[in-house]
PDB file of C-alpha atoms in Angstrom:
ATOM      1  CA  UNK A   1       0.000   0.000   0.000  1.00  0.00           C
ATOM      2  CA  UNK A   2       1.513   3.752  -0.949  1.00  0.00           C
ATOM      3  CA  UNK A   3       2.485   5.594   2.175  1.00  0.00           C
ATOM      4  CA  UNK A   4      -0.723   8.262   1.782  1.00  0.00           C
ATOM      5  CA  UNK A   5      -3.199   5.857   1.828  1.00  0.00           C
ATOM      6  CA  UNK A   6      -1.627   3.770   4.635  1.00  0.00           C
ATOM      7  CA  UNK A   7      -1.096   6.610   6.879  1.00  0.00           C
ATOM      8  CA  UNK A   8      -4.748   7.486   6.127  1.00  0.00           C
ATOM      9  CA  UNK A   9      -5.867   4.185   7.072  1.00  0.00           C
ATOM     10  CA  UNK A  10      -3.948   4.427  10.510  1.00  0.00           C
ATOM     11  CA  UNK A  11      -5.530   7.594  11.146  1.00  0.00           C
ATOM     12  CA  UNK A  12      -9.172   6.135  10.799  1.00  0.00           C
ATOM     13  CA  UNK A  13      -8.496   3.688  12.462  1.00  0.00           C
ATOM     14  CA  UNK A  14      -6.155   5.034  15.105  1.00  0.00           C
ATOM     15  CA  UNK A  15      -7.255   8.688  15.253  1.00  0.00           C
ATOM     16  CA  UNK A  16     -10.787   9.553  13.915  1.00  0.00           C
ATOM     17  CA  UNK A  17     -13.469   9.614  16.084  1.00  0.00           C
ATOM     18  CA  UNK A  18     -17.144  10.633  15.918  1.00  0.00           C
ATOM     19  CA  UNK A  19     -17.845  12.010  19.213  1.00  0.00           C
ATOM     20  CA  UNK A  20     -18.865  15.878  20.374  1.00  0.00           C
ATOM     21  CA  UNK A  21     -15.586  17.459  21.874  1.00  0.00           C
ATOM     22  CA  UNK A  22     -14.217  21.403  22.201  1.00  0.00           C
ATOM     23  CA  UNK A  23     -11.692  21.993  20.163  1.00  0.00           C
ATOM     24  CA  UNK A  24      -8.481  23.803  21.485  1.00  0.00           C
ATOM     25  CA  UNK A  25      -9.532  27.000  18.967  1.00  0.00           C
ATOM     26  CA  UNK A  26     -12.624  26.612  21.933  1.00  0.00           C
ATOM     27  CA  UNK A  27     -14.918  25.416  19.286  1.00  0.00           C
ATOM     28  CA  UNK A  28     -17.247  22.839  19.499  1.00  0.00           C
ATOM     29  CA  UNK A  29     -17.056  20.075  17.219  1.00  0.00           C
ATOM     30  CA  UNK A  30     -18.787  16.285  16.019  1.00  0.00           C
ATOM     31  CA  UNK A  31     -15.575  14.730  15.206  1.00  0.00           C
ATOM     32  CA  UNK A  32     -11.891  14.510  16.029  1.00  0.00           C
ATOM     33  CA  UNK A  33      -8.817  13.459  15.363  1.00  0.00           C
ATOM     34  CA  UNK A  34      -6.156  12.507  17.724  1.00  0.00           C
ATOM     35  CA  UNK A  35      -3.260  12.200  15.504  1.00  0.00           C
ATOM     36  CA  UNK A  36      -0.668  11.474  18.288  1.00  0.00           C
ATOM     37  CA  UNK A  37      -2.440   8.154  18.299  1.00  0.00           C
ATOM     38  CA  UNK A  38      -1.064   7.366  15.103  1.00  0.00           C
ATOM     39  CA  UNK A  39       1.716   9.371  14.677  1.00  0.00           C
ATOM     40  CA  UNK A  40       3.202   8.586  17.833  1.00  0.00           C
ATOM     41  CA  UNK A  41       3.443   4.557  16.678  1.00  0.00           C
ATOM     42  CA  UNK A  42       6.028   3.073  15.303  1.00  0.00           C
ATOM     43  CA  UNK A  43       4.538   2.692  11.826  1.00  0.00           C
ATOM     44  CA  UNK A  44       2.345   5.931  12.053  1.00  0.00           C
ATOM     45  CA  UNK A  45       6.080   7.769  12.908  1.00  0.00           C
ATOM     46  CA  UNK A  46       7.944   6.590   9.952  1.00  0.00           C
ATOM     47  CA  UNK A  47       4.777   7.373   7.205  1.00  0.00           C
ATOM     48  CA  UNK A  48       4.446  10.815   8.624  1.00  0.00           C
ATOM     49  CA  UNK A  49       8.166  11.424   9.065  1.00  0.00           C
ATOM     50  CA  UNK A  50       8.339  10.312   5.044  1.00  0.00           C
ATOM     51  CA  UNK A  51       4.912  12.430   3.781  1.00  0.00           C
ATOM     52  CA  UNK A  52       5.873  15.549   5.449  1.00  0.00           C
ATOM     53  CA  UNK A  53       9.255  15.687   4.110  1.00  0.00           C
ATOM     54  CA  UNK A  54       8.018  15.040   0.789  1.00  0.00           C
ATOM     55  CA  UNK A  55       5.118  18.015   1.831  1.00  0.00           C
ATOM     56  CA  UNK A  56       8.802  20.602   2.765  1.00  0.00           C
ATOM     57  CA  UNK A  57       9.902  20.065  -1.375  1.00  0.00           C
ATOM     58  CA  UNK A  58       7.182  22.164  -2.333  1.00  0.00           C
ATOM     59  CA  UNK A  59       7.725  25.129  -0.347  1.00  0.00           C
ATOM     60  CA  UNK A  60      10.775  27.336   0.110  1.00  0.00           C
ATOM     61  CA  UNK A  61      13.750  26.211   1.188  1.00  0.00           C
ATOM     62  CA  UNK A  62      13.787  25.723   4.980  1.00  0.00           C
ATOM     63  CA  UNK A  63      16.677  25.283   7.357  1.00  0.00           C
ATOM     64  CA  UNK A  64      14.873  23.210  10.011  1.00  0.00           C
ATOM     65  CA  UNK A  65      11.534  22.268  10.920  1.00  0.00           C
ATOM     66  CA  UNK A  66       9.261  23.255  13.940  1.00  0.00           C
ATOM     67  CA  UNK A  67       6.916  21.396  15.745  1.00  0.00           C
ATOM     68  CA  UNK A  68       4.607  23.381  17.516  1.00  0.00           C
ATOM     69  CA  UNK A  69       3.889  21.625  21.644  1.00  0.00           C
ATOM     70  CA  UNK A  70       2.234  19.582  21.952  1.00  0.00           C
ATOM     71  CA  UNK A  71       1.127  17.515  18.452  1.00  0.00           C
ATOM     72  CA  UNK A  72       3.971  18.939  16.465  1.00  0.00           C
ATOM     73  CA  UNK A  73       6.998  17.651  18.179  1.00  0.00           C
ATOM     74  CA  UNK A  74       6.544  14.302  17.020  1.00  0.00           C
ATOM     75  CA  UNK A  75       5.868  15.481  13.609  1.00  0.00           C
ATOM     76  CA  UNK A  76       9.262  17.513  13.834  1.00  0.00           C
ATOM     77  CA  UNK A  77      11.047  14.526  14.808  1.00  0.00           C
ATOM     78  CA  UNK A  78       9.874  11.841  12.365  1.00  0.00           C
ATOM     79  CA  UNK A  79      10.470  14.779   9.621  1.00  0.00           C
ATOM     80  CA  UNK A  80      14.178  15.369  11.415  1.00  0.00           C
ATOM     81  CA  UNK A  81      15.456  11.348  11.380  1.00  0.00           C
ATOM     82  CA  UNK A  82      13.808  10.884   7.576  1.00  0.00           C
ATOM     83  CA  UNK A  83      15.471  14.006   6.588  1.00  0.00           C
ATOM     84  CA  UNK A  84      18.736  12.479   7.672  1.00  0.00           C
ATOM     85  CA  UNK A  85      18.108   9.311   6.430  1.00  0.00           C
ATOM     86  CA  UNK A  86      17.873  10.845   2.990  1.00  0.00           C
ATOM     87  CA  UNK A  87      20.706  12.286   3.003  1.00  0.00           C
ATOM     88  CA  UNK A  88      19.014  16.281   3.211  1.00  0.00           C
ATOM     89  CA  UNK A  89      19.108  17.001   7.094  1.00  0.00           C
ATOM     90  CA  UNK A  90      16.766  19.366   8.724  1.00  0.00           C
ATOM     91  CA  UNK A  91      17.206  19.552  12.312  1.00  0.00           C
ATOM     92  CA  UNK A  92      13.786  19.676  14.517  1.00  0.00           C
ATOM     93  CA  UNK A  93      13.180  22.295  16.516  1.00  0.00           C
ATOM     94  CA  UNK A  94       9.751  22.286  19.513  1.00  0.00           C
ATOM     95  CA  UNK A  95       8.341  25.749  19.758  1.00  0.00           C
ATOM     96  CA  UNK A  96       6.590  25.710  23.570  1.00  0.00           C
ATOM     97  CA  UNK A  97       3.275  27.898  24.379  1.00  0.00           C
ATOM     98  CA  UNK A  98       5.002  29.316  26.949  1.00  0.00           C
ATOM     99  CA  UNK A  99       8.607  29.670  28.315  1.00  0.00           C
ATOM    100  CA  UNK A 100       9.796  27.059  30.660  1.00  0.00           C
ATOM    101  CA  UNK A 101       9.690  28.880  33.954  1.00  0.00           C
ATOM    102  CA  UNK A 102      13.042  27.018  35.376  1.00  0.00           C
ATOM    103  CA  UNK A 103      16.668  26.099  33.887  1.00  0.00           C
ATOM    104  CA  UNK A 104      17.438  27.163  30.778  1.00  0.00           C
ATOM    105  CA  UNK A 105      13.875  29.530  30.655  1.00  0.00           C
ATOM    106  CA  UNK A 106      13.743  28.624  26.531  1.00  0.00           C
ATOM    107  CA  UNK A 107      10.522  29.412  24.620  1.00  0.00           C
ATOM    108  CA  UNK A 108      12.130  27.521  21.551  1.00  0.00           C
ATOM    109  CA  UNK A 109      13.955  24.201  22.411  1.00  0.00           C
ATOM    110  CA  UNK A 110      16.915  22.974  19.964  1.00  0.00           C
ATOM    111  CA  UNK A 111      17.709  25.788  18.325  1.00  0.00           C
ATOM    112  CA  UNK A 112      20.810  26.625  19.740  1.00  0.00           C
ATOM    113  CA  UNK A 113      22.862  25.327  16.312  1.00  0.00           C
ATOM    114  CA  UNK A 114      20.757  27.593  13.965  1.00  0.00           C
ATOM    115  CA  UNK A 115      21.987  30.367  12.789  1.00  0.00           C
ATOM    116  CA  UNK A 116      20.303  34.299  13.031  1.00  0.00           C
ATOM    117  CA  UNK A 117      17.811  34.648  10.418  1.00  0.00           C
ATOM    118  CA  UNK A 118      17.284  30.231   9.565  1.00  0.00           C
ATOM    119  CA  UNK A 119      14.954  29.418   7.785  1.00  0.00           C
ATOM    120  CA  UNK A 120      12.050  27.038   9.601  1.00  0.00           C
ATOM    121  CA  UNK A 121       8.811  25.681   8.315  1.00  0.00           C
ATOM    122  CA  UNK A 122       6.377  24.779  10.833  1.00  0.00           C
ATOM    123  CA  UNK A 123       4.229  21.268  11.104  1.00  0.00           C
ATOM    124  CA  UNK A 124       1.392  21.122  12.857  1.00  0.00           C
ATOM    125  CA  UNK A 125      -0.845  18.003  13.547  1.00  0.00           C
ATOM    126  CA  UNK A 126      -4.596  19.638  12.949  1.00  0.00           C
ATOM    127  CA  UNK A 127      -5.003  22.690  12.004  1.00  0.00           C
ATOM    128  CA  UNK A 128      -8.825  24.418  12.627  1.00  0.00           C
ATOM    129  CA  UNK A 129      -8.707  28.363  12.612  1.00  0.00           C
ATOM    130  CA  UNK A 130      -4.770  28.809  12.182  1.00  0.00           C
ATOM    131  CA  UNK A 131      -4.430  30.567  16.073  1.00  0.00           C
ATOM    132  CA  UNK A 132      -2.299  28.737  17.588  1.00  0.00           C
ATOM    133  CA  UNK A 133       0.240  27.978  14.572  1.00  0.00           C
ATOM    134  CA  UNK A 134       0.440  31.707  13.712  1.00  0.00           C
ATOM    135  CA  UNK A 135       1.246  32.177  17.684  1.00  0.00           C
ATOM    136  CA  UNK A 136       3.804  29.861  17.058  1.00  0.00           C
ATOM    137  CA  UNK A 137       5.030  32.148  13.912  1.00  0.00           C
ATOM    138  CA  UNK A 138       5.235  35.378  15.832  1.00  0.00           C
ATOM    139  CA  UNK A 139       7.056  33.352  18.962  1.00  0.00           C
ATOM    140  CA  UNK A 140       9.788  32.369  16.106  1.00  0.00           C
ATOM    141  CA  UNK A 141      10.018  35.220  14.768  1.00  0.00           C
ATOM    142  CA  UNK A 142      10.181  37.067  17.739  1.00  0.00           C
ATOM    143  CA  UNK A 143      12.834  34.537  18.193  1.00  0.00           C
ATOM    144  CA  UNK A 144      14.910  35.476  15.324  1.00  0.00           C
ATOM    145  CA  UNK A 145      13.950  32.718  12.810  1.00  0.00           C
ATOM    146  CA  UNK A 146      12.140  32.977   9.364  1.00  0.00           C
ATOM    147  CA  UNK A 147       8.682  31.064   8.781  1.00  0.00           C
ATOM    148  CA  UNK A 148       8.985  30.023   5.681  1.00  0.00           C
ATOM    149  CA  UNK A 149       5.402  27.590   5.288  1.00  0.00           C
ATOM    150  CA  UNK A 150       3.345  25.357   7.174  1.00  0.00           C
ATOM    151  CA  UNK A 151       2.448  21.543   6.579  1.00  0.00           C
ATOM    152  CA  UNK A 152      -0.165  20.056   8.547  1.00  0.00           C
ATOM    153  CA  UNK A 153      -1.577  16.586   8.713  1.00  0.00           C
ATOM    154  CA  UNK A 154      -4.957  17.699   8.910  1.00  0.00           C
ATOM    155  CA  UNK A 155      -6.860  20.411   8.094  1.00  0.00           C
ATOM    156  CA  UNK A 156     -10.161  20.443   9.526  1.00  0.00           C
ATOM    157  CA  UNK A 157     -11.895  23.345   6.564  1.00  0.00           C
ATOM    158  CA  UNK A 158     -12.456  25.348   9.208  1.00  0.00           C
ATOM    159  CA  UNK A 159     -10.375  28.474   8.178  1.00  0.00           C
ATOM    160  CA  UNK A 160      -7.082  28.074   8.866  1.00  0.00           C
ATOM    161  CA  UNK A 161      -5.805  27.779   5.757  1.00  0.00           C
ATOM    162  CA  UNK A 162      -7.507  31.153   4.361  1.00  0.00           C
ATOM    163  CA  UNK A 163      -5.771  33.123   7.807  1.00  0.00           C
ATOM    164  CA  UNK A 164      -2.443  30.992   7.455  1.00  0.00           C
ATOM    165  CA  UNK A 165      -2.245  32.320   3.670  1.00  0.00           C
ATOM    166  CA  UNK A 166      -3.766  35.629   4.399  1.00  0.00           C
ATOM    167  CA  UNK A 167      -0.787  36.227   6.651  1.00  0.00           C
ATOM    168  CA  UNK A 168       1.389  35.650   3.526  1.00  0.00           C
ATOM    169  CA  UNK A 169       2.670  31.992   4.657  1.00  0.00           C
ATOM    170  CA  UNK A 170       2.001  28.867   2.082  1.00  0.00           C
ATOM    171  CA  UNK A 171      -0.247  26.169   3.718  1.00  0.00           C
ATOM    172  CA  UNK A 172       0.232  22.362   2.851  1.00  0.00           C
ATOM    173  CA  UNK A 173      -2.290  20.073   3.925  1.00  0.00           C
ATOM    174  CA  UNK A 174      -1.362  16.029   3.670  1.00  0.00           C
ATOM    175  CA  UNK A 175      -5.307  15.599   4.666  1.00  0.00           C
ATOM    176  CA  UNK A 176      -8.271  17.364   4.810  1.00  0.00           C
ATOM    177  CA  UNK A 177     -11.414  16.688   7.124  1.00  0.00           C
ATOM    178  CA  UNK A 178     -12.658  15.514   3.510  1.00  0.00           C
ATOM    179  CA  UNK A 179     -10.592  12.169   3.832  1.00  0.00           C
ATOM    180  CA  UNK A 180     -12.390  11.410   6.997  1.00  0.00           C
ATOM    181  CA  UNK A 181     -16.221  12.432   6.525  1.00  0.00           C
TER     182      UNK A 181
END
């Protein structure tokens, strides 16, 4: 089976779930999607680490990646070690909601190799309105770093996309809430 349709199949199986829940955008919803159940399996790791870094070839160039705490770190990860394995490293990078309020006080862990000015696309698991990942631009750029895109996993339809774009950033999704429904 190709990688896209077996990752799909992991996430409907592993992930998808018909069920009333608020979202984190504070939304309320009839379905969700858990990727870390998937993603965060052995299997589930290596597909996404593979589709995502095929996902980075369309955008511009990028130095690193950055997933975004929680769902994204794994995502960054899997995307780091395939990288690697290919021969075309990006180092991952985990870009917290908040600073760590003890030792080293960092609001962007792993980063201390890049350079001024890198170049970083961000990956997020599910993406609804786009909040939270264009937090997660401002805190890098804040930071010193260039956003150069965004790939997500999932895109629910639910407007991220038009704000991600809107704020001049190219959107990738590897699903859409139309693969699930």
């Amino acid at each position: 089976m190709a990688p896209h349709a077996r990752l799909l199949e992991l996430l409907r199986d592993r992930s998808f779930a018909r069920k009333c829940v608020v979202l984190a955008s504070g939304r309320e919803s009839d379905f969700f999607i858990d990727c870390k159940q998937t993603v965060l399996s052995a299997e589930g790791h290596v597909l996404v680490g593979e589709l995502m870094l095929d996902a980075l070839a369309t955008l511009p160039a990028c130095d690193a990646v950055a997933g975004v705490e929680l769902g994204g770190c794994s995502l960054a990860s899997a995307v780091a070690l395939t990288s690697h394995l290919r021969g075309i490293p990006k180092d991952a990078v985990y870009v917290r909601k908040e600073a760590k309020d003890h030792g080293s006080k960092r609001l962007v862990e792993g980063d201390t190799m890049l350079s001024p000015g890198s170049a970083l696309v961000i990956l997020e698991d599910v993406t609804t309105t786009g909040r939270s990942t264009l937090a997660a631009v401002g805190k890098l750029r804040d930071a010193g770093y260039v956003v150069t895109g965004i790939v997500t996993l999932v895109d629910r339809l639910e407007g991220g996309r038009e704000a991600i774009e809107a704020a001049g950033l190219p959107f990738i999704a590897v699903y859409t809430r139309d693969d699930f429904m």
